[in-house]
PDB file of C-alpha atoms in Angstrom:
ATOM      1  CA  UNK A   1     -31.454  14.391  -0.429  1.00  0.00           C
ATOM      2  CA  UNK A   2     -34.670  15.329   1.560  1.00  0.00           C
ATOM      3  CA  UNK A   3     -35.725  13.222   4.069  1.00  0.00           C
ATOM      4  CA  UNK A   4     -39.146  13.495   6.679  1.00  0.00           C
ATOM      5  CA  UNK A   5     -37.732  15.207  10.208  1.00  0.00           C
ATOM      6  CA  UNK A   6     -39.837  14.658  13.663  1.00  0.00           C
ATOM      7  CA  UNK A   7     -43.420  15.164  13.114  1.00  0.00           C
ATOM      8  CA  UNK A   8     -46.515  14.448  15.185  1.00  0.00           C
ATOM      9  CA  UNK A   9     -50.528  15.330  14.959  1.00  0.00           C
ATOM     10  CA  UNK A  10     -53.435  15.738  17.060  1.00  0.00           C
ATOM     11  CA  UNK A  11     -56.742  17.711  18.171  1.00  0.00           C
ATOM     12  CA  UNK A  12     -56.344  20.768  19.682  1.00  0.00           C
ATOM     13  CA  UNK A  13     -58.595  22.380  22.147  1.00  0.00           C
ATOM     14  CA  UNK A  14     -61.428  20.263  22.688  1.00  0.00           C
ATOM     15  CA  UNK A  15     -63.565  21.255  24.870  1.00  0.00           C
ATOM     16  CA  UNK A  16     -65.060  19.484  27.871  1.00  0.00           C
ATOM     17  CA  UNK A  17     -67.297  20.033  30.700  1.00  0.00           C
ATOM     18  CA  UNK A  18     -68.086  17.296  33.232  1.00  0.00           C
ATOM     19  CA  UNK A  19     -70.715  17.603  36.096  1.00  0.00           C
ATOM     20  CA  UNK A  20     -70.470  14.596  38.761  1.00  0.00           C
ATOM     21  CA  UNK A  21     -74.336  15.149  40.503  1.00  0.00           C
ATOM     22  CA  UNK A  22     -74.011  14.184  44.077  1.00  0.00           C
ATOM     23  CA  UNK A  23     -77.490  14.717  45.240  1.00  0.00           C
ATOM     24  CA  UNK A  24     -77.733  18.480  45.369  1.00  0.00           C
ATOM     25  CA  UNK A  25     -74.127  19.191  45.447  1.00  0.00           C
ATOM     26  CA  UNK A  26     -72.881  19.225  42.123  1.00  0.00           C
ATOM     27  CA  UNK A  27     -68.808  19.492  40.763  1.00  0.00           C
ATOM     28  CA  UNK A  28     -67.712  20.791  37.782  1.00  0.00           C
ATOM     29  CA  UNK A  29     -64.176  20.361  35.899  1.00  0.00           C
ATOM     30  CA  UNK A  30     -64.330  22.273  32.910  1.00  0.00           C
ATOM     31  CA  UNK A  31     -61.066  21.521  30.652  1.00  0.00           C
ATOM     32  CA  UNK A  32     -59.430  22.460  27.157  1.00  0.00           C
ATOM     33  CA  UNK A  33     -57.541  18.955  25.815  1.00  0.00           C
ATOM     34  CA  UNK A  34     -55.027  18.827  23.564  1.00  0.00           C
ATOM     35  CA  UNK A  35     -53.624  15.555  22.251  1.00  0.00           C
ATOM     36  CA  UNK A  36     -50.768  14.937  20.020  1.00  0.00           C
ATOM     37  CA  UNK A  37     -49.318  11.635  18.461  1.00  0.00           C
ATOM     38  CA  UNK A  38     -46.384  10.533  16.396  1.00  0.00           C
ATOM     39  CA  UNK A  39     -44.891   7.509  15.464  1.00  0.00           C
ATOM     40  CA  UNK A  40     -44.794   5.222  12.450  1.00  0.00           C
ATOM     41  CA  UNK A  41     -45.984   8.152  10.108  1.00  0.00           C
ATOM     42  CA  UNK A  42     -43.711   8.079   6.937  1.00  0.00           C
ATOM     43  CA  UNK A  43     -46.420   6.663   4.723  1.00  0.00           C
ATOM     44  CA  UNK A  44     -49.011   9.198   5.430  1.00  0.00           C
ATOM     45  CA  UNK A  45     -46.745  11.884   4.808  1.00  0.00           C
ATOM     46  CA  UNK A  46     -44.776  10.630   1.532  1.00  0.00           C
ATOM     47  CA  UNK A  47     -47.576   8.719   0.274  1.00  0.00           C
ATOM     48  CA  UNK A  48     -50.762   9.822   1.918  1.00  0.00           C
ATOM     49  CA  UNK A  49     -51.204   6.566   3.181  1.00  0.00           C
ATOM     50  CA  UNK A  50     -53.492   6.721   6.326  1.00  0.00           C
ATOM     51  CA  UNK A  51     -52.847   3.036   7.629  1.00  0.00           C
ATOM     52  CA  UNK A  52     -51.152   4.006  10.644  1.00  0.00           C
ATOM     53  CA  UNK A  53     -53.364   7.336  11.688  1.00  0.00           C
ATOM     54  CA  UNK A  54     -55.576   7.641  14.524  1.00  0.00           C
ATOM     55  CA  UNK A  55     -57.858   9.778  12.921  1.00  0.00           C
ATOM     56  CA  UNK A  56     -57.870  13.346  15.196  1.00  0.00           C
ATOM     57  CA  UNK A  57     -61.783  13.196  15.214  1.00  0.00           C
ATOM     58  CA  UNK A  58     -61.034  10.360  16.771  1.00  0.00           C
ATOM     59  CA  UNK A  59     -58.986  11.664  19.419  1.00  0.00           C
ATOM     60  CA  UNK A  60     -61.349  13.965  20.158  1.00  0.00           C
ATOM     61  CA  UNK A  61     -64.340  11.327  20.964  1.00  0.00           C
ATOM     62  CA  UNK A  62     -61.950   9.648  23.086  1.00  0.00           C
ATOM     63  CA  UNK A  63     -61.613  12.202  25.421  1.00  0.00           C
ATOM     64  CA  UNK A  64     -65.213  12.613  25.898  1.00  0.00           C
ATOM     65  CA  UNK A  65     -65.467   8.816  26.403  1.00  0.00           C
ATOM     66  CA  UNK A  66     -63.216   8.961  29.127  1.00  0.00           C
ATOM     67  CA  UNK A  67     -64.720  11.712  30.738  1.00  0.00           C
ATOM     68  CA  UNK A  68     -68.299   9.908  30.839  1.00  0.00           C
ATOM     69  CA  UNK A  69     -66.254   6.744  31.800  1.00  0.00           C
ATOM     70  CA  UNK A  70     -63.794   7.485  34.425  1.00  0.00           C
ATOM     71  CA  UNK A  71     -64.456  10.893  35.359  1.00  0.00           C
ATOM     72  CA  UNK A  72     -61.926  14.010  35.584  1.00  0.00           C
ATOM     73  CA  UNK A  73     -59.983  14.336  39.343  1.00  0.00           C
ATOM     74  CA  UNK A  74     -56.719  16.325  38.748  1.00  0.00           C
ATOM     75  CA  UNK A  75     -55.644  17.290  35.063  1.00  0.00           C
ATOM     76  CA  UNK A  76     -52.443  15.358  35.470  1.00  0.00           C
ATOM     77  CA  UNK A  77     -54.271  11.780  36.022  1.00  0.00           C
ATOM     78  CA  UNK A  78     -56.713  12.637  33.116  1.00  0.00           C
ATOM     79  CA  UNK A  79     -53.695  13.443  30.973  1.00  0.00           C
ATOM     80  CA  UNK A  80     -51.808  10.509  31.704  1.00  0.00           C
ATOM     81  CA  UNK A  81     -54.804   8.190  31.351  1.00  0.00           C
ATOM     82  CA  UNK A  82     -55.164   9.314  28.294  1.00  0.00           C
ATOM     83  CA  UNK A  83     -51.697   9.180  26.754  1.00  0.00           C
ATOM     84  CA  UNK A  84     -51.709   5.617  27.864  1.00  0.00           C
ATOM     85  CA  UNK A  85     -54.218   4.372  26.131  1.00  0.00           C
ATOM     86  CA  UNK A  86     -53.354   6.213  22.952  1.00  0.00           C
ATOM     87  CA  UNK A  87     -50.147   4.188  22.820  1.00  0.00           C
ATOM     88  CA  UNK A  88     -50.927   0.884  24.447  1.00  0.00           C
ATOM     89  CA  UNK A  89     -53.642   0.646  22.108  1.00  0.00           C
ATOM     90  CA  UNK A  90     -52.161   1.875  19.063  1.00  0.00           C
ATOM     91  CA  UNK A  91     -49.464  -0.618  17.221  1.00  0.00           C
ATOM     92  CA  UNK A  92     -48.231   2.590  15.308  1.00  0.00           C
ATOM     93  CA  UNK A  93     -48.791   4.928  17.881  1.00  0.00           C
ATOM     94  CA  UNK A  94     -45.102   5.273  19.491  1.00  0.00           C
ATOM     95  CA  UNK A  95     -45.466   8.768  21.407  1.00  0.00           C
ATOM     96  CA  UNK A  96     -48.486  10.679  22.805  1.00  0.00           C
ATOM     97  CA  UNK A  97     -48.246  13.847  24.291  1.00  0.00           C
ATOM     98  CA  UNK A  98     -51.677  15.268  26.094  1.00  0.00           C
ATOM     99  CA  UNK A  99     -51.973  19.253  27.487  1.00  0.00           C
ATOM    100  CA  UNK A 100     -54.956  20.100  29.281  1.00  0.00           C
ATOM    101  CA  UNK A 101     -55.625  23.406  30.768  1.00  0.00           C
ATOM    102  CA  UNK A 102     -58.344  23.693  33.370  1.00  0.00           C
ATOM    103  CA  UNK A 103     -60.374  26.438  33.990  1.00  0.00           C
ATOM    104  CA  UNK A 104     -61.959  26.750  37.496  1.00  0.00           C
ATOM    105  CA  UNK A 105     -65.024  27.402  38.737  1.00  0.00           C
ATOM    106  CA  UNK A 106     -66.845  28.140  42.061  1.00  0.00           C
ATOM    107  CA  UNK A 107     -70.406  27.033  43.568  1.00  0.00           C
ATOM    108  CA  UNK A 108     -72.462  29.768  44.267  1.00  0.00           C
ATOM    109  CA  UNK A 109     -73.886  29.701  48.237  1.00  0.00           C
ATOM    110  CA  UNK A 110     -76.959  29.615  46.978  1.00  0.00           C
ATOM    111  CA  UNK A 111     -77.598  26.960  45.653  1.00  0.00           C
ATOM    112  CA  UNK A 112     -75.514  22.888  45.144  1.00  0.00           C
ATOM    113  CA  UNK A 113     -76.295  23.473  41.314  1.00  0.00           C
ATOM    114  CA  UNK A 114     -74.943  27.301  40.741  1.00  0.00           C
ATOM    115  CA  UNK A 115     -71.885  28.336  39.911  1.00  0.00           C
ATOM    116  CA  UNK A 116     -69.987  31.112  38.929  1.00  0.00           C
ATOM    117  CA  UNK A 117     -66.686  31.384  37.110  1.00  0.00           C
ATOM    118  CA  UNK A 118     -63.284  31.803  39.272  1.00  0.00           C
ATOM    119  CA  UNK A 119     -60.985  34.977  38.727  1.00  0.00           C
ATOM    120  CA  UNK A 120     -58.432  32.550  40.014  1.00  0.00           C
ATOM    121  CA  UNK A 121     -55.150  31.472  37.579  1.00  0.00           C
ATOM    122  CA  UNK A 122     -55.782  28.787  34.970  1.00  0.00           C
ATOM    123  CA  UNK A 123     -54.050  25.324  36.050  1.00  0.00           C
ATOM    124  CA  UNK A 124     -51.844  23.469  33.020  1.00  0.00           C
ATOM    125  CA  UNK A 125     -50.354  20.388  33.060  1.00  0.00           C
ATOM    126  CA  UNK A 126     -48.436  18.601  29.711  1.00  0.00           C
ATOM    127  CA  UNK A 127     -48.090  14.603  30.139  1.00  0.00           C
ATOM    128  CA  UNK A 128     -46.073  12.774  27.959  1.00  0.00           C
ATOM    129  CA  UNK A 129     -45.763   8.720  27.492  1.00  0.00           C
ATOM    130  CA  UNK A 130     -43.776   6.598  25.088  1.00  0.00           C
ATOM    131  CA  UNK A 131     -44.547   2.927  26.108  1.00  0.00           C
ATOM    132  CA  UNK A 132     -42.322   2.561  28.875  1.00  0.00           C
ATOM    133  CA  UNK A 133     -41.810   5.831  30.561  1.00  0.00           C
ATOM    134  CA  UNK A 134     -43.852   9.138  31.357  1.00  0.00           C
ATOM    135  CA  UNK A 135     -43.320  12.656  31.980  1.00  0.00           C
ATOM    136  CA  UNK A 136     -46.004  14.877  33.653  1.00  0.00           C
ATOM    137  CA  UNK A 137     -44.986  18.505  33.535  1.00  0.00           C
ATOM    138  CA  UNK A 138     -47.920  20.766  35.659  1.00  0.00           C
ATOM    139  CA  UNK A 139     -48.263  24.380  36.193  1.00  0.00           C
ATOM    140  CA  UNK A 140     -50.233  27.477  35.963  1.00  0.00           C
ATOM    141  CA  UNK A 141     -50.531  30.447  34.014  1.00  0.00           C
ATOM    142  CA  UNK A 142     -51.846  34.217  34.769  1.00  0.00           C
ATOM    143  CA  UNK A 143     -51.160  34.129  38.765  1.00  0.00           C
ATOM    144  CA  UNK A 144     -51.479  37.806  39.262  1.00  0.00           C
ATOM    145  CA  UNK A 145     -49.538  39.094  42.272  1.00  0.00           C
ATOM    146  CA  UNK A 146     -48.497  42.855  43.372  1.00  0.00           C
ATOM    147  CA  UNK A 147     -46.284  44.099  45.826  1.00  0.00           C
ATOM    148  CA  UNK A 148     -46.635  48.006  47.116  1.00  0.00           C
ATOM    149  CA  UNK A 149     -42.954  48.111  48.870  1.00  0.00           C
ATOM    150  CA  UNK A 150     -40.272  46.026  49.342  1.00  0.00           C
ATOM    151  CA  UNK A 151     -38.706  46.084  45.967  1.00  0.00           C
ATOM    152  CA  UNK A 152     -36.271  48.325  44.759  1.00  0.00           C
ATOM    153  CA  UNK A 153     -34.009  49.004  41.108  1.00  0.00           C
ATOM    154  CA  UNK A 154     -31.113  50.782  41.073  1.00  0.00           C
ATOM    155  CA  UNK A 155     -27.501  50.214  40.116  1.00  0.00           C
ATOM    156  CA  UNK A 156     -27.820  48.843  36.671  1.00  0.00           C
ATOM    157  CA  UNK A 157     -25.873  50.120  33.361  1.00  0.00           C
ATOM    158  CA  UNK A 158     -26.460  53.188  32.288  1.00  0.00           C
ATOM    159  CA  UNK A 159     -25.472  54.638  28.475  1.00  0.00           C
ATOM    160  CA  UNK A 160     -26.742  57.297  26.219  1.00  0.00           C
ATOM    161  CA  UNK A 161     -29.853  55.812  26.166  1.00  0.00           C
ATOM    162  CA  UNK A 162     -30.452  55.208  29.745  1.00  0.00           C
ATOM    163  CA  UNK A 163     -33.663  57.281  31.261  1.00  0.00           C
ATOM    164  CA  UNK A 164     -35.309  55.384  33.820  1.00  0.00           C
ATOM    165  CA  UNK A 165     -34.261  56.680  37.563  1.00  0.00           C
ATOM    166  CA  UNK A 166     -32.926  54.232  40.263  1.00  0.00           C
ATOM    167  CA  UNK A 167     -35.468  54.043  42.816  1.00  0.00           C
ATOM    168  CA  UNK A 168     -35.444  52.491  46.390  1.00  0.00           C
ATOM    169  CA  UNK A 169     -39.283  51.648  46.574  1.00  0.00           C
ATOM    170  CA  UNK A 170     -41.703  50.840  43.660  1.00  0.00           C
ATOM    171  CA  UNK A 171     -44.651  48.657  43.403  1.00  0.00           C
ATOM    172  CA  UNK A 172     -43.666  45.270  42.154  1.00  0.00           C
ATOM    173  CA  UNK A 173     -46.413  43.703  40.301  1.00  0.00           C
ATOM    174  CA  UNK A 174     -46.085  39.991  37.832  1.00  0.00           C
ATOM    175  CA  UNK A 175     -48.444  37.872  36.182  1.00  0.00           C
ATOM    176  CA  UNK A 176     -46.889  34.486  37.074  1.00  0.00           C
ATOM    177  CA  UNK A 177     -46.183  31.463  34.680  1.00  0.00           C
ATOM    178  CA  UNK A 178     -45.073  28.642  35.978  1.00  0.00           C
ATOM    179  CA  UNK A 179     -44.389  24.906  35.014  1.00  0.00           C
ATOM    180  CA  UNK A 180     -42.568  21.933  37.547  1.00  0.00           C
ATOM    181  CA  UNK A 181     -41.552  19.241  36.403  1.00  0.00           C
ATOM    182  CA  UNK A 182     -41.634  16.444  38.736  1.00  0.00           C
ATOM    183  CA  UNK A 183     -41.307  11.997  38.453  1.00  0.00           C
ATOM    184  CA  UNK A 184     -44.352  10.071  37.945  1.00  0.00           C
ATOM    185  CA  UNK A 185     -44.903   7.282  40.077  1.00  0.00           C
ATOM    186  CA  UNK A 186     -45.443   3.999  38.466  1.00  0.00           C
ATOM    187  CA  UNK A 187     -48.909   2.996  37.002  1.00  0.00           C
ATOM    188  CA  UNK A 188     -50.129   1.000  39.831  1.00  0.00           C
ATOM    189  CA  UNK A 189     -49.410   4.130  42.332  1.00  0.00           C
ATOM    190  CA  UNK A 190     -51.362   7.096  43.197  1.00  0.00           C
ATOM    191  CA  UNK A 191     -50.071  10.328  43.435  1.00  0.00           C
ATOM    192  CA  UNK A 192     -51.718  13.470  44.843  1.00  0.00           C
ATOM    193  CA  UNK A 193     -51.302  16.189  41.648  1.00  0.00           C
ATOM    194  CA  UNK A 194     -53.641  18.166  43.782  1.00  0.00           C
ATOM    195  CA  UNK A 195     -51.905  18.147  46.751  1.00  0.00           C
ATOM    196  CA  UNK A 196     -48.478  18.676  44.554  1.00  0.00           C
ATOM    197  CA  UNK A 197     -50.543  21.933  42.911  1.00  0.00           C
ATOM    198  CA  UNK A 198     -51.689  23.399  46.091  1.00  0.00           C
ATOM    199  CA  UNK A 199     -48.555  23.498  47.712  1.00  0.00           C
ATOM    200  CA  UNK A 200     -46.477  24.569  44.809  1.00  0.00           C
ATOM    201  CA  UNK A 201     -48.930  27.257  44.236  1.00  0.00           C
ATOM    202  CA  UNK A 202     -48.665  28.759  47.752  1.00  0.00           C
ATOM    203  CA  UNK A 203     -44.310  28.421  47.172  1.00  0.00           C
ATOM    204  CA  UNK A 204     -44.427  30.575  44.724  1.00  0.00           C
ATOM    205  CA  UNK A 205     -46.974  33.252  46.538  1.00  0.00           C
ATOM    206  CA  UNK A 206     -44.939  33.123  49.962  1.00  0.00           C
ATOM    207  CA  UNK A 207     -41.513  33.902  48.387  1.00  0.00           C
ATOM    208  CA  UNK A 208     -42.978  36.519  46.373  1.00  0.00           C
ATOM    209  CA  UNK A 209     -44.586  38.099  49.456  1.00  0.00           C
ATOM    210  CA  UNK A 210     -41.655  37.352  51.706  1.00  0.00           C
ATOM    211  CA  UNK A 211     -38.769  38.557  49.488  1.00  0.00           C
ATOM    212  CA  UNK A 212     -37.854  41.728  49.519  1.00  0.00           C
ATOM    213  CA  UNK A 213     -36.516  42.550  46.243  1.00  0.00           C
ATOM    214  CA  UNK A 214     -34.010  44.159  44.042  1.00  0.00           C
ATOM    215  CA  UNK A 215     -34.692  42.892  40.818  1.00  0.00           C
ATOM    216  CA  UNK A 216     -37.501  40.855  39.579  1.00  0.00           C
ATOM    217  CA  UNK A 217     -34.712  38.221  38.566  1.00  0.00           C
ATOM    218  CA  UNK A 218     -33.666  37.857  42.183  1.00  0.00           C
ATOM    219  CA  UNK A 219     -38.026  37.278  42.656  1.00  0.00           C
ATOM    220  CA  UNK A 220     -37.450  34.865  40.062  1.00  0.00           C
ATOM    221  CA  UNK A 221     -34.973  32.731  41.502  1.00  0.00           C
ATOM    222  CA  UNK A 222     -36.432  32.764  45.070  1.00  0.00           C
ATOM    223  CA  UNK A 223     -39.777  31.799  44.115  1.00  0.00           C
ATOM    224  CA  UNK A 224     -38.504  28.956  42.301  1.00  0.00           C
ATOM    225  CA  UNK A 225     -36.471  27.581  44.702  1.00  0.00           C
ATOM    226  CA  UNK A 226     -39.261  27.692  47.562  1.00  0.00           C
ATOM    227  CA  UNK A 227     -41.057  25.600  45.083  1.00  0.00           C
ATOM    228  CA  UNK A 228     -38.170  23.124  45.048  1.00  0.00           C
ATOM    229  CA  UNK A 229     -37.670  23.202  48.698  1.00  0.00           C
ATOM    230  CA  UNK A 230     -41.605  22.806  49.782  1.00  0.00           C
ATOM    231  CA  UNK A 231     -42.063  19.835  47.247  1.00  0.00           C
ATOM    232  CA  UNK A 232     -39.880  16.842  47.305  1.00  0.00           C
ATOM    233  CA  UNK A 233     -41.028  15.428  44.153  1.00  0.00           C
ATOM    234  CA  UNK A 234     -40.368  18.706  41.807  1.00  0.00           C
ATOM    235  CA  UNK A 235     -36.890  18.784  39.899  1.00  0.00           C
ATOM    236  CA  UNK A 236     -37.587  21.795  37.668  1.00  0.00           C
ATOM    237  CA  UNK A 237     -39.726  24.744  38.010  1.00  0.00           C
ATOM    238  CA  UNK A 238     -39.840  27.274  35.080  1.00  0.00           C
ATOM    239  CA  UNK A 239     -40.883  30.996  35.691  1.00  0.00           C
ATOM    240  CA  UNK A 240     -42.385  33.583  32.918  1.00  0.00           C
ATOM    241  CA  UNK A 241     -43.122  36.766  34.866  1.00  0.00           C
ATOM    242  CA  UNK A 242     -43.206  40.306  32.702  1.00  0.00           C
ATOM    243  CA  UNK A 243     -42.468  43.018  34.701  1.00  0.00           C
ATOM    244  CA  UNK A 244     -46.171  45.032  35.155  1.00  0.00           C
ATOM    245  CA  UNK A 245     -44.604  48.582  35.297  1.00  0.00           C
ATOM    246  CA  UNK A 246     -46.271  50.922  37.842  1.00  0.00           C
ATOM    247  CA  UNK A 247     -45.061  54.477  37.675  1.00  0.00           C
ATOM    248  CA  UNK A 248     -45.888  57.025  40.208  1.00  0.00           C
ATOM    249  CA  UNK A 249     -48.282  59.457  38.350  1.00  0.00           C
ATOM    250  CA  UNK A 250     -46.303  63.612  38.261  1.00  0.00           C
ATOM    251  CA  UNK A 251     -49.364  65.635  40.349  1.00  0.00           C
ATOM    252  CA  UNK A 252     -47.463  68.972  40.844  1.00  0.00           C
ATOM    253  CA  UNK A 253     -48.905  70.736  38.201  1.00  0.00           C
ATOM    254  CA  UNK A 254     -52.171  70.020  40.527  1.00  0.00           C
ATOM    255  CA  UNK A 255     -50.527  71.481  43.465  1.00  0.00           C
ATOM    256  CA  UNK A 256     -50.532  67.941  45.003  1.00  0.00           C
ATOM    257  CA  UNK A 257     -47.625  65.693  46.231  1.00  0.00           C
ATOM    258  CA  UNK A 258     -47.714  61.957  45.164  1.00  0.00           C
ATOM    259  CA  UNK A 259     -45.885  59.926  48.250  1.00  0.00           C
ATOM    260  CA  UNK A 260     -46.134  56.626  46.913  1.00  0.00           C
ATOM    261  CA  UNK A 261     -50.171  56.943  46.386  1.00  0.00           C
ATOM    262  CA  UNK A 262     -51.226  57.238  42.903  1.00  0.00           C
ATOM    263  CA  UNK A 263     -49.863  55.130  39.852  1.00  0.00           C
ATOM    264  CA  UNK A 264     -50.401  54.711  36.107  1.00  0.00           C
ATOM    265  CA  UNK A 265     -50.640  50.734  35.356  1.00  0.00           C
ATOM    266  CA  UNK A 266     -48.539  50.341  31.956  1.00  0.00           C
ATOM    267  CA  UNK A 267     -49.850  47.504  30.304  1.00  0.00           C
ATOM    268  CA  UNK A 268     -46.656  47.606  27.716  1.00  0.00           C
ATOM    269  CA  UNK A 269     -43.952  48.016  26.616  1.00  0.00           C
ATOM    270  CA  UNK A 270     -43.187  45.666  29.581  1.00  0.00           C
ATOM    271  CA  UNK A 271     -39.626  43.609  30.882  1.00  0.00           C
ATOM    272  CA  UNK A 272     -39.962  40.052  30.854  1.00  0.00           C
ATOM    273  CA  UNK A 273     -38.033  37.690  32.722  1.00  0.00           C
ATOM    274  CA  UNK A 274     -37.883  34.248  32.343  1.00  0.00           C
ATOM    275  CA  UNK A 275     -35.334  31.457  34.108  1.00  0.00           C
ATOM    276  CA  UNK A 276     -35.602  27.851  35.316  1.00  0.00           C
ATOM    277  CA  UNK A 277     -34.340  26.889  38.838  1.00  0.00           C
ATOM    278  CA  UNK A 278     -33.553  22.904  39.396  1.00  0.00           C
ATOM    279  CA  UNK A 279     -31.870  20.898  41.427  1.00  0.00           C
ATOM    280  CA  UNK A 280     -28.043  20.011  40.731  1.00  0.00           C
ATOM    281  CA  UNK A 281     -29.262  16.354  40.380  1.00  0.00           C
ATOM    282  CA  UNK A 282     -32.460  16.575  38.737  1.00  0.00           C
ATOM    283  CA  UNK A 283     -32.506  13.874  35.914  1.00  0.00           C
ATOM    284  CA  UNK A 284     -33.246  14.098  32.338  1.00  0.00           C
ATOM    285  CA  UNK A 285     -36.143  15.928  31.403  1.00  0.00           C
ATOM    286  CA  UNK A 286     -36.855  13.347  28.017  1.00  0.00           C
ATOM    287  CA  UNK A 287     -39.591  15.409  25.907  1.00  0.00           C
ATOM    288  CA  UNK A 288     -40.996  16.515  28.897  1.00  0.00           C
ATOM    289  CA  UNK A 289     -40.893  20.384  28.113  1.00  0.00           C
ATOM    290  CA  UNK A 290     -42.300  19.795  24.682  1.00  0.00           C
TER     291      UNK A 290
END
C-alpha cells in the first residue's frame, strides 16, 4: 500500500527591497522570502485537484503587499506576520513556515539617499505557525572571525595516517553559523528581535575573542553558551563553524625564518564542526528547526 507522507509548497526566494523616505534620510531593508505551506493537500497530489492551494504566485504578491502595507522592522516580525495570515486566512492552510534572510546595507555620509552594500554577516530568521502556536528560530550566517594566538591542537589520536604536527599556537580563524531558538511572546506583545540579534551577535564574538582555545569544539561550546547566558529568552543556539586552516608558510629555502608571520589561507579541504548547546530545561522545539 502507498500512501502520501508530509508534504508542503511554497515560493522561494522572492525578492524584496523596501525604502521608508523620511525626508532626506532614507532606510532600506532588502530581504530574500521564502514561504512554505502544507495542510489539507491530498487532493492536489492524488488527484490534481487545486481546491485547497494557495497558488505560490500568490504567495509571492503577498509578501510585497505587506511590505507596501506594514513595512519591514526586524525579519522575525515580518516572518511571523506573514505566517499568520497565511493560516488564519486559509481554511486549508494548517501550517506555514516563512525564512527570510536579510541582507544589510549602509548609508553612505554623503548623502540621506546613498548607500553602499555591508561586508557585514547576512541575518536569518525561520518562523513557523500552526494556528495556535509559533516558533521563531533567528540567526546569522558567514560571521567571519580570526584569532592570531590563543589557540592551540595537540594531543589527539594519532595512526598510520596521522601527519599534521601538534602545535601550541596557530591562527584560529571560522566563518560562523548560527541559529537560537528562543519563545515567542503572544500576539498582542512586542518583542525586541533586534535587540535579541544584537546581543546574541556580540555573545558569540566575545567568547570567541575571550577563549583561549584548544580545539575549535571547546570554541564551539563556549560561544554557545555565552549566547545562552547573555539572553534570557534563547533555549537553543546551533553553531556551524569549518575550521579555516592557516598554515605557517616553510621560508628557509629563502634564507628567512617564519615566527608566526606569514601564512597560506587554505580555503579546503577544511574541518567542520557543528554542535548545539541548550539549556537542560529548554522545551520542545515543535518544527521549529525545519
Amino acid at each position: 500500500m502507498v500512501i502520501l507522507g508530509p508534504n508542503r509548497y511554497g515560493k522561494a526566494e522572492t525578492r524584496v527591497v523596501r525604502v521608508t523616505r523620511h525626508g532626506d534620510a532614507h532606510h532600506i531593508k532588502d530581504l530574500n522570502v521564502s514561504t512554505s505551506l502544507s495542510g489539507d493537500m491530498e487532493e492536489v497530489h492524488l488527484s490534481g485537484d487545486n481546491a485547497a492551494v494557495l497558488a505560490t504566485d500568490t504567495q509571492k504578491n503577498t509578501v510585497y503587499a505587506f511590505a507596501r502595507k506594514h513595512g519591514i522592522g526586524a525579519i522575525e516580525d515580518f516572518a511571523l506576520l506573514l505566517a499568520r495570515h497565511f493560516v488564519d486566512s486559509q481554511p486549508t492552510i494548517h501550517h506555514a513556515r516563512v525564512a527570510i534572510e536579510e541582507y544589510a546595507w549602509e548609508r553612505n555620509a554623503e548623502a540621506g539617499h546613498s548607500f553602499v552594500r555591508s561586508g557585514r554577516e547576512t541575518r536569518i530568521c525561520v518562523a513557523h505557525y500552526d494556528g495556535t502556536r509559533a516558533w521563531v528560530v533567528s540567526g546569522l550566517t558567514g560571521l567571519v572571525v580570526l584569532n592570531t594566538t590563543n589557540s592551540e591542537f595537540w594531543g589527539y589520536i594519532k595512526d598510520e595516517y596521522t601527519t599534521l604536527p601538534e602545535t601550541r599556537d596557530r591562527i584560529l580563524a571560522t566563518a560562523v553559523d548560527a541559529t537560537w531558538r528562543h519563545a515567542v511572546p503572544d500576539p498582542g506583545e512586542a518583542a525586541d528581535w533586534d535587540k535579541s540579534y544584537d546581543a546574541a551577535r556580540q555573545a558569540l564574538l566575545a567568547a570567541f575573542a575571550g577563549t583561549y582555545s584548544l580545539s575549535l569544539q571547546q570554541t564551539l561550546y563556549a560561544m554557545g553558551s555565552r549566547v545562552l547566558a547573555d539572553c534570557p529568552g534563547v533555549c537553543e543556539v546551533r553553531l556551524s563553524l569549518p575550521n579555516r586552516h592557516h598554515f605557517l608558510v616553510d621560508l628557509s629555502p629563502f634564507g628567512l625564518d617564519n615566527d608566526g608571520e606569514v601564512y597560506f589561507a587554505a580555503d579546503r579541504p577544511y574541518g567542520l564542526i557543528e554542535g548545539t548547546v541548550l539549556r537542560e530545561d529548554a522545551p520542545d522545539a515543535g518544527p521549529a528547526w525545519s
